Amino acid sequence: MPLRLETQLEPRSLARADVNSDGIDDLIAANRSSNSVSVFLGSSGGSFGPPMNFGSTRFDFRGPSAVVVDDFDEDGHPDIAVALEGSDNLIVLRGSGDGTFEFPDRFGGRAVGDRPRSMLGGDFDGDGREDLVVVNSRSDNIFLLFGNGDASFGDPSLPLTLSTFPDYVAVGDFNADGQDDLAVSYFYGGLSVLLGQGDGKFGPEDLFNVGWNPTFVATGDFNKDGRVDLAVTSSALLSEYDGGFVSPLLGNGVGEFFNPPYHSPAGNYPVSLAVADLDGDGVQDLAVANYGGFDSIPDTVSILHGLGDGTFANKAGFGGITVGDTPVSVAVADVNGDGKKDLAVANAGRFVPGNRSIRGIDLNSWLSGTSTAIRNPIWQ
């Protein structure tokens, strides 16, 4: 049987990091319905220990929706920032370096906007400390939280008002000026790019049309020109596809993006993607989690093989690789230390009660040319 890690209820966001300093990737999941964060410590054989679940009755810790792992207190150990869409705040779990985490002694959380949906880290004010950008789907804005270097954050700057129902955010240097910029997807259509000025401020949003219901956005360099590109998943249908698709937006290095006259088909309702060179050919590929959402529609992960010119080929077939119930997040990790890319997929299990988990996908069979086989053990 494939490796399956039992989380608590409804994992929505998945991250990988080495949280116990053993050189092996660990997995962190935000469990929305159980108000907790699960940490799985990896071992050299590709297995994981039992989950350590972190929740709180002392702080308002409702509805974890996103996690970002970084050293927010600058002590050399990874910490976990958790965005909470149930309580509209953010809390940092401070890491000890051995895989355990503690809630703050005094700071009970930083208020953000209404229903924080996604979050990423960056240095937006140029002080060398890790900041956070939080996308709030109900209040239609972005909050910027500037790090103090002690796992706390200053009061949020004036929120950046956005178009209707912002969903996910990507961070990168889109115009090659050395400053972090933002790309934000909108569930009801469109993508906006905001260029950072390096002092915590951003220019006006530049809107791009990427089709109906874009759900996720990520950065990469898909045509190997050294410039930052974007990949956007969309859940609505184009006339030539019966499922969701991924749109590459190729950057020109000055903050502008161009949509080629094609899209790469994925599975039904793609909601998350990870960018990595999965087959070792020096070209970035995409792993796409397809939510499915109905009993008659399979829940899959699509593997899109980068061709180096900004186009992709679907290596696992149009339907993708079947995984657990309602996959919502995918991460790339090397969980057994063999130098090869593995995939971890968080399955929310909303349509099959109790079927929430993290599953692994062995890419070795795909790397050797077989596009649909999943061998055991799952991590190889």
PDB file of N, CA and C in Angstrom, residues 95-138:
ATOM      1  N   GLY A  95      10.128  27.317  16.724  1.00  0.00           N
ATOM      2  CA  GLY A  95      10.799  26.032  16.700  1.00  0.00           C
ATOM      3  C   GLY A  95      11.989  25.972  17.629  1.00  0.00           C
ATOM      4  N   SER A  96      12.196  24.788  18.200  1.00  0.00           N
ATOM      5  CA  SER A  96      13.325  24.575  19.109  1.00  0.00           C
ATOM      6  C   SER A  96      14.525  23.960  18.405  1.00  0.00           C
ATOM      7  N   GLY A  97      14.342  23.519  17.163  1.00  0.00           N
ATOM      8  CA  GLY A  97      15.421  22.878  16.426  1.00  0.00           C
ATOM      9  C   GLY A  97      15.419  21.374  16.510  1.00  0.00           C
ATOM     10  N   ASP A  98      14.552  20.806  17.374  1.00  0.00           N
ATOM     11  CA  ASP A  98      14.468  19.351  17.505  1.00  0.00           C
ATOM     12  C   ASP A  98      13.145  18.806  16.980  1.00  0.00           C
ATOM     13  N   GLY A  99      12.386  19.640  16.276  1.00  0.00           N
ATOM     14  CA  GLY A  99      11.103  19.215  15.735  1.00  0.00           C
ATOM     15  C   GLY A  99       9.914  19.576  16.589  1.00  0.00           C
ATOM     16  N   THR A 100      10.149  20.158  17.757  1.00  0.00           N
ATOM     17  CA  THR A 100       9.041  20.599  18.603  1.00  0.00           C
ATOM     18  C   THR A 100       8.864  22.110  18.455  1.00  0.00           C
ATOM     19  N   PHE A 101       7.653  22.567  18.793  1.00  0.00           N
ATOM     20  CA  PHE A 101       7.308  23.972  18.620  1.00  0.00           C
ATOM     21  C   PHE A 101       6.525  24.454  19.835  1.00  0.00           C
ATOM     22  N   GLU A 102       6.626  25.748  20.088  1.00  0.00           N
ATOM     23  CA  GLU A 102       5.932  26.351  21.218  1.00  0.00           C
ATOM     24  C   GLU A 102       5.114  27.546  20.754  1.00  0.00           C
ATOM     25  N   PHE A 103       3.959  27.711  21.389  1.00  0.00           N
ATOM     26  CA  PHE A 103       3.177  28.918  21.170  1.00  0.00           C
ATOM     27  C   PHE A 103       3.859  30.087  21.878  1.00  0.00           C
ATOM     28  N   PRO A 104       3.617  31.309  21.427  1.00  0.00           N
ATOM     29  CA  PRO A 104       4.265  32.464  22.059  1.00  0.00           C
ATOM     30  C   PRO A 104       3.829  32.633  23.502  1.00  0.00           C
ATOM     31  N   ASP A 105       4.728  33.207  24.330  1.00  0.00           N
ATOM     32  CA  ASP A 105       4.413  33.430  25.743  1.00  0.00           C
ATOM     33  C   ASP A 105       3.375  34.528  25.926  1.00  0.00           C
ATOM     34  N   ARG A 106       3.534  35.615  25.180  1.00  0.00           N
ATOM     35  CA  ARG A 106       2.657  36.769  25.393  1.00  0.00           C
ATOM     36  C   ARG A 106       1.827  37.108  24.169  1.00  0.00           C
ATOM     37  N   PHE A 107       2.471  37.017  23.017  1.00  0.00           N
ATOM     38  CA  PHE A 107       1.831  37.501  21.804  1.00  0.00           C
ATOM     39  C   PHE A 107       0.801  36.491  21.331  1.00  0.00           C
ATOM     40  N   GLY A 108      -0.474  36.837  21.427  1.00  0.00           N
ATOM     41  CA  GLY A 108      -1.534  35.899  21.105  1.00  0.00           C
ATOM     42  C   GLY A 108      -1.943  35.877  19.663  1.00  0.00           C
ATOM     43  N   GLY A 109      -1.247  36.563  18.805  1.00  0.00           N
ATOM     44  CA  GLY A 109      -1.577  36.549  17.391  1.00  0.00           C
ATOM     45  C   GLY A 109      -1.716  37.950  16.843  1.00  0.00           C
ATOM     46  N   ARG A 110      -1.398  38.104  15.582  1.00  0.00           N
ATOM     47  CA  ARG A 110      -1.510  39.387  14.902  1.00  0.00           C
ATOM     48  C   ARG A 110      -2.760  39.385  14.040  1.00  0.00           C
ATOM     49  N   ALA A 111      -3.644  40.351  14.271  1.00  0.00           N
ATOM     50  CA  ALA A 111      -4.864  40.442  13.481  1.00  0.00           C
ATOM     51  C   ALA A 111      -4.521  40.751  12.031  1.00  0.00           C
ATOM     52  N   VAL A 112      -5.213  40.088  11.143  1.00  0.00           N
ATOM     53  CA  VAL A 112      -5.082  40.375   9.714  1.00  0.00           C
ATOM     54  C   VAL A 112      -6.477  40.675   9.181  1.00  0.00           C
ATOM     55  N   GLY A 113      -6.680  40.563   7.885  1.00  0.00           N
ATOM     56  CA  GLY A 113      -7.975  40.891   7.307  1.00  0.00           C
ATOM     57  C   GLY A 113      -8.997  39.789   7.495  1.00  0.00           C
ATOM     58  N   ASP A 114     -10.086  39.920   6.773  1.00  0.00           N
ATOM     59  CA  ASP A 114     -11.214  39.007   6.901  1.00  0.00           C
ATOM     60  C   ASP A 114     -10.992  37.775   6.032  1.00  0.00           C
ATOM     61  N   ARG A 115     -10.896  36.637   6.668  1.00  0.00           N
ATOM     62  CA  ARG A 115     -10.711  35.323   6.053  1.00  0.00           C
ATOM     63  C   ARG A 115      -9.396  35.227   5.279  1.00  0.00           C
ATOM     64  N   PRO A 116      -8.277  35.175   5.992  1.00  0.00           N
ATOM     65  CA  PRO A 116      -6.993  34.979   5.304  1.00  0.00           C
ATOM     66  C   PRO A 116      -6.960  33.636   4.590  1.00  0.00           C
ATOM     67  N   ARG A 117      -6.701  33.700   3.306  1.00  0.00           N
ATOM     68  CA  ARG A 117      -6.799  32.523   2.450  1.00  0.00           C
ATOM     69  C   ARG A 117      -5.431  31.898   2.172  1.00  0.00           C
ATOM     70  N   SER A 118      -4.445  32.747   1.930  1.00  0.00           N
ATOM     71  CA  SER A 118      -3.114  32.249   1.605  1.00  0.00           C
ATOM     72  C   SER A 118      -2.070  33.210   2.148  1.00  0.00           C
ATOM     73  N   MET A 119      -0.814  32.752   2.170  1.00  0.00           N
ATOM     74  CA  MET A 119       0.249  33.527   2.798  1.00  0.00           C
ATOM     75  C   MET A 119       1.595  33.053   2.257  1.00  0.00           C
ATOM     76  N   LEU A 120       2.516  33.996   2.087  1.00  0.00           N
ATOM     77  CA  LEU A 120       3.883  33.668   1.692  1.00  0.00           C
ATOM     78  C   LEU A 120       4.845  34.631   2.373  1.00  0.00           C
ATOM     79  N   GLY A 121       6.106  34.234   2.402  1.00  0.00           N
ATOM     80  CA  GLY A 121       7.136  35.069   2.990  1.00  0.00           C
ATOM     81  C   GLY A 121       7.929  35.819   1.940  1.00  0.00           C
ATOM     82  N   GLY A 122       8.603  36.874   2.375  1.00  0.00           N
ATOM     83  CA  GLY A 122       9.472  37.666   1.521  1.00  0.00           C
ATOM     84  C   GLY A 122      10.080  38.792   2.337  1.00  0.00           C
ATOM     85  N   ASP A 123      10.962  39.558   1.724  1.00  0.00           N
ATOM     86  CA  ASP A 123      11.511  40.751   2.376  1.00  0.00           C
ATOM     87  C   ASP A 123      10.999  41.954   1.601  1.00  0.00           C
ATOM     88  N   PHE A 124       9.912  42.538   2.086  1.00  0.00           N
ATOM     89  CA  PHE A 124       9.220  43.571   1.324  1.00  0.00           C
ATOM     90  C   PHE A 124       9.663  44.989   1.674  1.00  0.00           C
ATOM     91  N   ASP A 125      10.385  45.149   2.785  1.00  0.00           N
ATOM     92  CA  ASP A 125      10.850  46.484   3.162  1.00  0.00           C
ATOM     93  C   ASP A 125      12.370  46.610   3.123  1.00  0.00           C
ATOM     94  N   GLY A 126      13.063  45.579   2.655  1.00  0.00           N
ATOM     95  CA  GLY A 126      14.489  45.671   2.418  1.00  0.00           C
ATOM     96  C   GLY A 126      15.370  45.694   3.646  1.00  0.00           C
ATOM     97  N   ASP A 127      14.863  45.195   4.790  1.00  0.00           N
ATOM     98  CA  ASP A 127      15.682  45.218   6.007  1.00  0.00           C
ATOM     99  C   ASP A 127      16.363  43.891   6.287  1.00  0.00           C
ATOM    100  N   GLY A 128      16.213  42.913   5.388  1.00  0.00           N
ATOM    101  CA  GLY A 128      16.854  41.620   5.557  1.00  0.00           C
ATOM    102  C   GLY A 128      16.121  40.659   6.458  1.00  0.00           C
ATOM    103  N   ARG A 129      14.980  41.061   6.999  1.00  0.00           N
ATOM    104  CA  ARG A 129      14.183  40.195   7.860  1.00  0.00           C
ATOM    105  C   ARG A 129      12.970  39.659   7.100  1.00  0.00           C
ATOM    106  N   GLU A 130      12.532  38.473   7.543  1.00  0.00           N
ATOM    107  CA  GLU A 130      11.429  37.827   6.852  1.00  0.00           C
ATOM    108  C   GLU A 130      10.112  38.508   7.192  1.00  0.00           C
ATOM    109  N   ASP A 131       9.405  38.926   6.145  1.00  0.00           N
ATOM    110  CA  ASP A 131       8.070  39.499   6.271  1.00  0.00           C
ATOM    111  C   ASP A 131       7.053  38.505   5.728  1.00  0.00           C
ATOM    112  N   LEU A 132       5.784  38.827   5.881  1.00  0.00           N
ATOM    113  CA  LEU A 132       4.713  37.977   5.382  1.00  0.00           C
ATOM    114  C   LEU A 132       3.710  38.813   4.604  1.00  0.00           C
ATOM    115  N   VAL A 133       3.171  38.216   3.553  1.00  0.00           N
ATOM    116  CA  VAL A 133       2.047  38.799   2.831  1.00  0.00           C
ATOM    117  C   VAL A 133       0.873  37.843   2.989  1.00  0.00           C
ATOM    118  N   VAL A 134      -0.271  38.384   3.410  1.00  0.00           N
ATOM    119  CA  VAL A 134      -1.468  37.593   3.682  1.00  0.00           C
ATOM    120  C   VAL A 134      -2.583  38.064   2.760  1.00  0.00           C
ATOM    121  N   VAL A 135      -3.183  37.131   2.032  1.00  0.00           N
ATOM    122  CA  VAL A 135      -4.289  37.440   1.130  1.00  0.00           C
ATOM    123  C   VAL A 135      -5.601  37.127   1.837  1.00  0.00           C
ATOM    124  N   ASN A 136      -6.476  38.126   1.933  1.00  0.00           N
ATOM    125  CA  ASN A 136      -7.757  37.993   2.629  1.00  0.00           C
ATOM    126  C   ASN A 136      -8.891  37.953   1.608  1.00  0.00           C
ATOM    127  N   SER A 137      -9.525  36.789   1.496  1.00  0.00           N
ATOM    128  CA  SER A 137     -10.484  36.586   0.420  1.00  0.00           C
ATOM    129  C   SER A 137     -11.810  37.292   0.653  1.00  0.00           C
ATOM    130  N   ARG A 138     -12.199  37.488   1.910  1.00  0.00           N
ATOM    131  CA  ARG A 138     -13.503  38.106   2.164  1.00  0.00           C
ATOM    132  C   ARG A 138     -13.422  39.629   2.188  1.00  0.00           C
TER     133      ARG A 138
END
